[in-house]
Amino acid sequence: MYYVIPEERRKGYGDMIRDKVARSFVGNEILVIDAVDSMVEPNKRRGYTDTGIRTYRFSGKAKSIGNTPANIKKVTSDNLNALITYDNTCFIAPNVPERKKLLQEWIGIPGILP
């Protein structure tokens, strides 16, 4: 997944990432892209098929829920592998080393991976 920050859009970076990097990675396999509504028609012109699936993005500061419920746990080095195991049931390509690295960086736990 990639995003181009607003001030760098319309400069061809997204096209380059999608066409040169992603396409070279997937070869003749199916490349699925997620685009904002304004990019649906341009992507159709590039040969992609609109599946009709829409996603929504929200931003803002989350409101406090008070005490953390017992079933919500902070990810630590002790339970990272449990998170990876769960993620493998949700992610399209389970057990991909890059996915574990992404999750590790995403949650900010230093030193988990060699």
mmCIF file of N, CA and C in Angstrom:
data_model
loop_
_atom_site.group_PDB
_atom_site.id
_atom_site.type_symbol
_atom_site.label_atom_id
_atom_site.label_comp_id
_atom_site.label_asym_id
_atom_site.label_seq_id
_atom_site.Cartn_x
_atom_site.Cartn_y
_atom_site.Cartn_z
ATOM 1 N N MET A 1 0.845 -1.156 0.000
ATOM 2 C CA MET A 1 0.000 0.000 0.000
ATOM 3 C C MET A 1 0.899 1.229 0.000
ATOM 4 N N TYR A 2 0.464 2.232 -0.733
ATOM 5 C CA TYR A 2 1.204 3.478 -0.739
ATOM 6 C C TYR A 2 0.245 4.647 -0.835
ATOM 7 N N TYR A 3 0.666 5.766 -0.356
ATOM 8 C CA TYR A 3 -0.086 7.001 -0.481
ATOM 9 C C TYR A 3 0.887 8.075 -0.915
ATOM 10 N N VAL A 4 0.416 8.969 -1.726
ATOM 11 C CA VAL A 4 1.211 10.127 -2.119
ATOM 12 C C VAL A 4 0.632 11.319 -1.361
ATOM 13 N N ILE A 5 1.484 12.001 -0.626
ATOM 14 C CA ILE A 5 1.003 13.134 0.157
ATOM 15 C C ILE A 5 0.461 14.213 -0.780
ATOM 16 N N PRO A 6 -0.537 14.964 -0.330
ATOM 17 C CA PRO A 6 -1.223 15.905 -1.213
ATOM 18 C C PRO A 6 -0.309 16.860 -1.975
ATOM 19 N N GLU A 7 0.704 17.388 -1.329
ATOM 20 C CA GLU A 7 1.564 18.364 -2.012
ATOM 21 C C GLU A 7 2.452 17.745 -3.090
ATOM 22 N N GLU A 8 2.534 16.421 -3.140
ATOM 23 C CA GLU A 8 3.342 15.747 -4.165
ATOM 24 C C GLU A 8 2.489 15.053 -5.231
ATOM 25 N N ARG A 9 1.182 15.197 -5.137
ATOM 26 C CA ARG A 9 0.296 14.573 -6.123
ATOM 27 C C ARG A 9 0.370 15.308 -7.449
ATOM 28 N N ARG A 10 -0.079 14.622 -8.486
ATOM 29 C CA ARG A 10 -0.106 15.157 -9.854
ATOM 30 C C ARG A 10 1.297 15.351 -10.431
ATOM 31 N N LYS A 11 2.272 14.640 -9.875
ATOM 32 C CA LYS A 11 3.648 14.714 -10.379
ATOM 33 C C LYS A 11 4.114 13.381 -10.947
ATOM 34 N N GLY A 12 3.224 12.388 -10.980
ATOM 35 C CA GLY A 12 3.562 11.098 -11.565
ATOM 36 C C GLY A 12 4.134 10.078 -10.601
ATOM 37 N N TYR A 13 4.277 10.418 -9.322
ATOM 38 C CA TYR A 13 4.860 9.472 -8.370
ATOM 39 C C TYR A 13 3.975 8.244 -8.177
ATOM 40 N N GLY A 14 2.668 8.463 -8.038
ATOM 41 C CA GLY A 14 1.752 7.338 -7.862
ATOM 42 C C GLY A 14 1.767 6.410 -9.066
ATOM 43 N N ASP A 15 1.763 6.995 -10.271
ATOM 44 C CA ASP A 15 1.834 6.182 -11.489
ATOM 45 C C ASP A 15 3.116 5.364 -11.521
ATOM 46 N N MET A 16 4.222 5.992 -11.147
ATOM 47 C CA MET A 16 5.506 5.294 -11.171
ATOM 48 C C MET A 16 5.508 4.127 -10.182
ATOM 49 N N ILE A 17 5.013 4.376 -8.979
ATOM 50 C CA ILE A 17 4.982 3.304 -7.983
ATOM 51 C C ILE A 17 4.100 2.166 -8.470
ATOM 52 N N ARG A 18 2.903 2.510 -8.939
ATOM 53 C CA ARG A 18 1.963 1.484 -9.390
ATOM 54 C C ARG A 18 2.497 0.744 -10.618
ATOM 55 N N ASP A 19 2.947 1.461 -11.619
ATOM 56 C CA ASP A 19 3.308 0.838 -12.887
ATOM 57 C C ASP A 19 4.683 0.189 -12.890
ATOM 58 N N LYS A 20 5.647 0.808 -12.271
ATOM 59 C CA LYS A 20 7.009 0.268 -12.325
ATOM 60 C C LYS A 20 7.325 -0.644 -11.151
ATOM 61 N N VAL A 21 6.954 -0.240 -9.974
ATOM 62 C CA VAL A 21 7.309 -1.025 -8.788
ATOM 63 C C VAL A 21 6.316 -2.162 -8.577
ATOM 64 N N ALA A 22 5.035 -1.822 -8.420
ATOM 65 C CA ALA A 22 4.036 -2.855 -8.132
ATOM 66 C C ALA A 22 3.901 -3.848 -9.272
ATOM 67 N N ARG A 23 3.817 -3.372 -10.501
ATOM 68 C CA ARG A 23 3.672 -4.281 -11.644
ATOM 69 C C ARG A 23 4.886 -5.199 -11.770
ATOM 70 N N SER A 24 6.071 -4.684 -11.537
ATOM 71 C CA SER A 24 7.257 -5.547 -11.638
ATOM 72 C C SER A 24 7.256 -6.593 -10.534
ATOM 73 N N PHE A 25 6.637 -6.277 -9.402
ATOM 74 C CA PHE A 25 6.578 -7.214 -8.292
ATOM 75 C C PHE A 25 5.566 -8.326 -8.551
ATOM 76 N N VAL A 26 4.396 -7.987 -9.090
ATOM 77 C CA VAL A 26 3.355 -8.995 -9.275
ATOM 78 C C VAL A 26 3.441 -9.713 -10.612
ATOM 79 N N GLY A 27 4.205 -9.174 -11.560
ATOM 80 C CA GLY A 27 4.337 -9.840 -12.861
ATOM 81 C C GLY A 27 2.995 -9.951 -13.560
ATOM 82 N N ASN A 28 2.618 -11.171 -13.945
ATOM 83 C CA ASN A 28 1.362 -11.389 -14.661
ATOM 84 C C ASN A 28 0.191 -11.675 -13.735
ATOM 85 N N GLU A 29 0.415 -11.572 -12.427
ATOM 86 C CA GLU A 29 -0.671 -11.797 -11.477
ATOM 87 C C GLU A 29 -1.584 -10.575 -11.460
ATOM 88 N N ILE A 30 -2.642 -10.654 -10.710
ATOM 89 C CA ILE A 30 -3.601 -9.559 -10.630
ATOM 90 C C ILE A 30 -3.087 -8.502 -9.654
ATOM 91 N N LEU A 31 -3.088 -7.265 -10.103
ATOM 92 C CA LEU A 31 -2.719 -6.142 -9.250
ATOM 93 C C LEU A 31 -4.004 -5.429 -8.864
ATOM 94 N N VAL A 32 -4.280 -5.383 -7.572
ATOM 95 C CA VAL A 32 -5.470 -4.710 -7.075
ATOM 96 C C VAL A 32 -5.055 -3.348 -6.558
ATOM 97 N N ILE A 33 -5.760 -2.323 -7.000
ATOM 98 C CA ILE A 33 -5.456 -0.976 -6.526
ATOM 99 C C ILE A 33 -6.669 -0.404 -5.824
ATOM 100 N N ASP A 34 -6.426 0.437 -4.865
ATOM 101 C CA ASP A 34 -7.470 1.133 -4.130
ATOM 102 C C ASP A 34 -7.271 2.604 -4.433
ATOM 103 N N ALA A 35 -8.288 3.250 -4.932
ATOM 104 C CA ALA A 35 -8.123 4.644 -5.347
ATOM 105 C C ALA A 35 -9.240 5.508 -4.789
ATOM 106 N N VAL A 36 -8.925 6.761 -4.601
ATOM 107 C CA VAL A 36 -9.963 7.716 -4.227
ATOM 108 C C VAL A 36 -10.935 7.842 -5.393
ATOM 109 N N ASP A 37 -12.146 8.298 -5.091
ATOM 110 C CA ASP A 37 -13.193 8.361 -6.116
ATOM 111 C C ASP A 37 -12.767 9.104 -7.371
ATOM 112 N N SER A 38 -11.992 10.171 -7.215
ATOM 113 C CA SER A 38 -11.597 10.966 -8.382
ATOM 114 C C SER A 38 -10.669 10.207 -9.322
ATOM 115 N N MET A 39 -10.122 9.079 -8.869
ATOM 116 C CA MET A 39 -9.191 8.313 -9.710
ATOM 117 C C MET A 39 -9.840 7.096 -10.358
ATOM 118 N N VAL A 40 -11.127 6.855 -10.106
ATOM 119 C CA VAL A 40 -11.783 5.681 -10.680
ATOM 120 C C VAL A 40 -11.766 5.753 -12.204
ATOM 121 N N GLU A 41 -12.210 6.839 -12.777
ATOM 122 C CA GLU A 41 -12.257 6.953 -14.245
ATOM 123 C C GLU A 41 -10.863 6.918 -14.872
ATOM 124 N N PRO A 42 -9.881 7.676 -14.340
ATOM 125 C CA PRO A 42 -8.527 7.566 -14.920
ATOM 126 C C PRO A 42 -7.972 6.138 -14.857
ATOM 127 N N ASN A 43 -8.268 5.415 -13.770
ATOM 128 C CA ASN A 43 -7.774 4.040 -13.663
ATOM 129 C C ASN A 43 -8.489 3.114 -14.645
ATOM 130 N N LYS A 44 -9.755 3.374 -14.928
ATOM 131 C CA LYS A 44 -10.458 2.603 -15.963
ATOM 132 C C LYS A 44 -9.771 2.810 -17.312
ATOM 133 N N ARG A 45 -9.394 4.052 -17.596
ATOM 134 C CA ARG A 45 -8.706 4.337 -18.864
ATOM 135 C C ARG A 45 -7.351 3.627 -18.943
ATOM 136 N N ARG A 46 -6.757 3.333 -17.803
ATOM 137 C CA ARG A 46 -5.475 2.621 -17.770
ATOM 138 C C ARG A 46 -5.663 1.103 -17.851
ATOM 139 N N GLY A 47 -6.919 0.662 -17.929
ATOM 140 C CA GLY A 47 -7.180 -0.758 -18.092
ATOM 141 C C GLY A 47 -7.639 -1.497 -16.857
ATOM 142 N N TYR A 48 -7.790 -0.792 -15.741
ATOM 143 C CA TYR A 48 -8.277 -1.435 -14.531
ATOM 144 C C TYR A 48 -9.795 -1.535 -14.577
ATOM 145 N N THR A 49 -10.343 -2.520 -13.882
ATOM 146 C CA THR A 49 -11.778 -2.728 -13.818
ATOM 147 C C THR A 49 -12.299 -2.238 -12.480
ATOM 148 N N ASP A 50 -13.361 -1.443 -12.519
ATOM 149 C CA ASP A 50 -13.975 -0.968 -11.286
ATOM 150 C C ASP A 50 -14.811 -2.098 -10.700
ATOM 151 N N THR A 51 -14.461 -2.562 -9.513
ATOM 152 C CA THR A 51 -15.189 -3.661 -8.868
ATOM 153 C C THR A 51 -16.451 -3.177 -8.172
ATOM 154 N N GLY A 52 -16.563 -1.869 -7.994
ATOM 155 C CA GLY A 52 -17.711 -1.327 -7.291
ATOM 156 C C GLY A 52 -17.548 -1.315 -5.783
ATOM 157 N N ILE A 53 -16.447 -1.852 -5.283
ATOM 158 C CA ILE A 53 -16.193 -1.858 -3.841
ATOM 159 C C ILE A 53 -15.696 -0.470 -3.443
ATOM 160 N N ARG A 54 -16.285 0.105 -2.438
ATOM 161 C CA ARG A 54 -15.892 1.435 -1.983
ATOM 162 C C ARG A 54 -15.369 1.357 -0.560
ATOM 163 N N THR A 55 -14.333 2.119 -0.293
ATOM 164 C CA THR A 55 -13.809 2.232 1.060
ATOM 165 C C THR A 55 -13.986 3.674 1.512
ATOM 166 N N TYR A 56 -14.002 3.864 2.790
ATOM 167 C CA TYR A 56 -14.165 5.198 3.344
ATOM 168 C C TYR A 56 -13.004 5.478 4.282
ATOM 169 N N ARG A 57 -12.537 6.707 4.262
ATOM 170 C CA ARG A 57 -11.427 7.104 5.116
ATOM 171 C C ARG A 57 -11.911 8.213 6.041
ATOM 172 N N PHE A 58 -11.575 8.083 7.284
ATOM 173 C CA PHE A 58 -11.944 9.078 8.275
ATOM 174 C C PHE A 58 -10.681 9.519 8.991
ATOM 175 N N SER A 59 -10.663 10.742 9.437
ATOM 176 C CA SER A 59 -9.524 11.200 10.219
ATOM 177 C C SER A 59 -10.052 12.035 11.380
ATOM 178 N N GLY A 60 -9.245 12.144 12.383
ATOM 179 C CA GLY A 60 -9.624 12.904 13.559
ATOM 180 C C GLY A 60 -9.042 12.249 14.791
ATOM 181 N N LYS A 61 -9.206 12.893 15.885
ATOM 182 C CA LYS A 61 -8.685 12.370 17.142
ATOM 183 C C LYS A 61 -9.760 11.515 17.803
ATOM 184 N N ALA A 62 -9.379 10.312 18.184
ATOM 185 C CA ALA A 62 -10.329 9.399 18.826
ATOM 186 C C ALA A 62 -10.688 9.904 20.213
ATOM 187 N N LYS A 63 -11.939 9.734 20.568
ATOM 188 C CA LYS A 63 -12.384 10.106 21.905
ATOM 189 C C LYS A 63 -11.934 9.033 22.885
ATOM 190 N N SER A 64 -11.669 9.439 24.083
ATOM 191 C CA SER A 64 -11.284 8.496 25.124
ATOM 192 C C SER A 64 -12.463 7.590 25.453
ATOM 193 N N ILE A 65 -12.168 6.326 25.676
ATOM 194 C CA ILE A 65 -13.222 5.396 26.080
ATOM 195 C C ILE A 65 -13.103 5.074 27.569
ATOM 196 N N GLY A 66 -12.296 5.864 28.268
ATOM 197 C CA GLY A 66 -12.120 5.623 29.704
ATOM 198 C C GLY A 66 -11.150 4.478 29.929
ATOM 199 N N ASN A 67 -11.487 3.592 30.821
ATOM 200 C CA ASN A 67 -10.630 2.440 31.095
ATOM 201 C C ASN A 67 -10.612 1.511 29.892
ATOM 202 N N THR A 68 -9.445 0.996 29.583
ATOM 203 C CA THR A 68 -9.305 0.075 28.464
ATOM 204 C C THR A 68 -9.985 -1.247 28.774
ATOM 205 N N PRO A 69 -10.888 -1.699 27.898
ATOM 206 C CA PRO A 69 -11.524 -3.002 28.127
ATOM 207 C C PRO A 69 -10.484 -4.116 28.220
ATOM 208 N N ALA A 70 -10.799 -5.147 28.976
ATOM 209 C CA ALA A 70 -9.859 -6.238 29.225
ATOM 210 C C ALA A 70 -9.458 -6.969 27.941
ATOM 211 N N ASN A 71 -10.319 -6.968 26.932
ATOM 212 C CA ASN A 71 -9.991 -7.708 25.707
ATOM 213 C C ASN A 71 -9.152 -6.894 24.726
ATOM 214 N N ILE A 72 -8.819 -5.654 25.060
ATOM 215 C CA ILE A 72 -7.914 -4.853 24.233
ATOM 216 C C ILE A 72 -6.566 -4.838 24.919
ATOM 217 N N LYS A 73 -5.569 -5.321 24.213
ATOM 218 C CA LYS A 73 -4.241 -5.445 24.807
ATOM 219 C C LYS A 73 -3.218 -4.656 23.998
ATOM 220 N N LYS A 74 -2.279 -4.070 24.688
ATOM 221 C CA LYS A 74 -1.180 -3.388 24.035
ATOM 222 C C LYS A 74 -0.255 -4.440 23.436
ATOM 223 N N VAL A 75 0.198 -4.206 22.212
ATOM 224 C CA VAL A 75 1.118 -5.148 21.590
ATOM 225 C C VAL A 75 2.518 -4.900 22.138
ATOM 226 N N THR A 76 3.140 -5.975 22.606
ATOM 227 C CA THR A 76 4.497 -5.906 23.140
ATOM 228 C C THR A 76 5.326 -7.007 22.488
ATOM 229 N N SER A 77 6.590 -7.047 22.828
ATOM 230 C CA SER A 77 7.442 -8.108 22.286
ATOM 231 C C SER A 77 6.959 -9.488 22.740
ATOM 232 N N ASP A 78 6.261 -9.547 23.879
ATOM 233 C CA ASP A 78 5.765 -10.827 24.388
ATOM 234 C C ASP A 78 4.569 -11.370 23.605
ATOM 235 N N ASN A 79 3.774 -10.493 23.006
ATOM 236 C CA ASN A 79 2.586 -10.987 22.303
ATOM 237 C C ASN A 79 2.559 -10.631 20.818
ATOM 238 N N LEU A 80 3.682 -10.163 20.280
ATOM 239 C CA LEU A 80 3.740 -9.823 18.864
ATOM 240 C C LEU A 80 3.434 -11.033 17.988
ATOM 241 N N ASN A 81 3.965 -12.198 18.350
ATOM 242 C CA ASN A 81 3.714 -13.384 17.523
ATOM 243 C C ASN A 81 2.234 -13.762 17.502
ATOM 244 N N ALA A 82 1.515 -13.508 18.592
ATOM 245 C CA ALA A 82 0.071 -13.757 18.595
ATOM 246 C C ALA A 82 -0.626 -12.811 17.624
ATOM 247 N N LEU A 83 -0.158 -11.562 17.558
ATOM 248 C CA LEU A 83 -0.714 -10.612 16.595
ATOM 249 C C LEU A 83 -0.428 -11.077 15.168
ATOM 250 N N ILE A 84 0.803 -11.535 14.908
ATOM 251 C CA ILE A 84 1.178 -12.025 13.573
ATOM 252 C C ILE A 84 0.305 -13.221 13.193
ATOM 253 N N THR A 85 0.098 -14.126 14.129
ATOM 254 C CA THR A 85 -0.748 -15.299 13.868
ATOM 255 C C THR A 85 -2.160 -14.866 13.507
ATOM 256 N N TYR A 86 -2.713 -13.925 14.258
ATOM 257 C CA TYR A 86 -4.048 -13.417 13.946
ATOM 258 C C TYR A 86 -4.048 -12.713 12.593
ATOM 259 N N ASP A 87 -3.061 -11.874 12.343
ATOM 260 C CA ASP A 87 -2.982 -11.129 11.079
ATOM 261 C C ASP A 87 -2.926 -12.080 9.884
ATOM 262 N N ASN A 88 -2.252 -13.206 10.055
ATOM 263 C CA ASN A 88 -2.165 -14.192 8.969
ATOM 264 C C ASN A 88 -3.532 -14.737 8.565
ATOM 265 N N THR A 89 -4.495 -14.693 9.483
ATOM 266 C CA THR A 89 -5.842 -15.167 9.139
ATOM 267 C C THR A 89 -6.618 -14.106 8.359
ATOM 268 N N CYS A 90 -6.134 -12.879 8.369
ATOM 269 C CA CYS A 90 -6.841 -11.767 7.716
ATOM 270 C C CYS A 90 -6.159 -11.303 6.438
ATOM 271 N N PHE A 91 -4.852 -11.472 6.358
ATOM 272 C CA PHE A 91 -4.068 -10.909 5.262
ATOM 273 C C PHE A 91 -4.053 -11.864 4.080
ATOM 274 N N ILE A 92 -4.071 -11.300 2.873
ATOM 275 C CA ILE A 92 -4.186 -12.096 1.651
ATOM 276 C C ILE A 92 -2.990 -13.030 1.426
ATOM 277 N N ALA A 93 -1.826 -12.659 1.931
ATOM 278 C CA ALA A 93 -0.624 -13.487 1.750
ATOM 279 C C ALA A 93 0.002 -13.745 3.118
ATOM 280 N N PRO A 94 -0.474 -14.768 3.835
ATOM 281 C CA PRO A 94 0.040 -15.013 5.185
ATOM 282 C C PRO A 94 1.520 -15.383 5.199
ATOM 283 N N ASN A 95 2.149 -15.086 6.324
ATOM 284 C CA ASN A 95 3.549 -15.442 6.594
ATOM 285 C C ASN A 95 4.554 -14.777 5.668
ATOM 286 N N VAL A 96 4.212 -13.623 5.136
ATOM 287 C CA VAL A 96 5.148 -12.878 4.303
ATOM 288 C C VAL A 96 6.082 -12.103 5.241
ATOM 289 N N PRO A 97 7.403 -12.296 5.124
ATOM 290 C CA PRO A 97 8.323 -11.616 6.052
ATOM 291 C C PRO A 97 8.158 -10.097 6.063
ATOM 292 N N GLU A 98 7.863 -9.515 4.899
ATOM 293 C CA GLU A 98 7.689 -8.064 4.836
ATOM 294 C C GLU A 98 6.489 -7.610 5.662
ATOM 295 N N ARG A 99 5.462 -8.463 5.757
ATOM 296 C CA ARG A 99 4.279 -8.127 6.537
ATOM 297 C C ARG A 99 4.633 -8.043 8.017
ATOM 298 N N LYS A 100 5.416 -9.008 8.503
ATOM 299 C CA LYS A 100 5.827 -8.983 9.907
ATOM 300 C C LYS A 100 6.650 -7.729 10.186
ATOM 301 N N LYS A 101 7.537 -7.389 9.262
ATOM 302 C CA LYS A 101 8.363 -6.189 9.429
ATOM 303 C C LYS A 101 7.487 -4.941 9.441
ATOM 304 N N LEU A 102 6.504 -4.890 8.544
ATOM 305 C CA LEU A 102 5.588 -3.759 8.510
ATOM 306 C C LEU A 102 4.840 -3.620 9.832
ATOM 307 N N LEU A 103 4.300 -4.728 10.332
ATOM 308 C CA LEU A 103 3.573 -4.675 11.598
ATOM 309 C C LEU A 103 4.489 -4.259 12.743
ATOM 310 N N GLN A 104 5.684 -4.782 12.746
ATOM 311 C CA GLN A 104 6.633 -4.454 13.807
ATOM 312 C C GLN A 104 6.952 -2.956 13.786
ATOM 313 N N GLU A 105 7.167 -2.407 12.600
ATOM 314 C CA GLU A 105 7.465 -0.976 12.506
ATOM 315 C C GLU A 105 6.231 -0.147 12.824
ATOM 316 N N TRP A 106 5.102 -0.640 12.384
ATOM 317 C CA TRP A 106 3.853 0.082 12.572
ATOM 318 C C TRP A 106 3.532 0.269 14.048
ATOM 319 N N ILE A 107 3.741 -0.744 14.816
ATOM 320 C CA ILE A 107 3.419 -0.627 16.243
ATOM 321 C C ILE A 107 4.595 -0.118 17.053
ATOM 322 N N GLY A 108 5.742 0.086 16.411
ATOM 323 C CA GLY A 108 6.851 0.765 17.050
ATOM 324 C C GLY A 108 7.611 -0.030 18.092
ATOM 325 N N ILE A 109 7.731 -1.322 17.919
ATOM 326 C CA ILE A 109 8.483 -2.123 18.875
ATOM 327 C C ILE A 109 9.894 -2.311 18.333
ATOM 328 N N PRO A 110 10.874 -1.650 18.894
ATOM 329 C CA PRO A 110 12.242 -1.824 18.393
ATOM 330 C C PRO A 110 12.835 -3.159 18.811
ATOM 331 N N GLY A 111 13.675 -3.709 17.944
ATOM 332 C CA GLY A 111 14.450 -4.883 18.300
ATOM 333 C C GLY A 111 13.769 -6.218 18.178
ATOM 334 N N ILE A 112 12.561 -6.291 17.648
ATOM 335 C CA ILE A 112 11.885 -7.581 17.545
ATOM 336 C C ILE A 112 12.501 -8.410 16.411
ATOM 337 N N LEU A 113 12.781 -7.744 15.304
ATOM 338 C CA LEU A 113 13.364 -8.449 14.168
ATOM 339 C C LEU A 113 14.862 -8.257 14.135
ATOM 340 N N PRO A 114 15.589 -9.290 13.692
ATOM 341 C CA PRO A 114 17.053 -9.131 13.640
ATOM 342 C C PRO A 114 17.464 -8.119 12.580
#
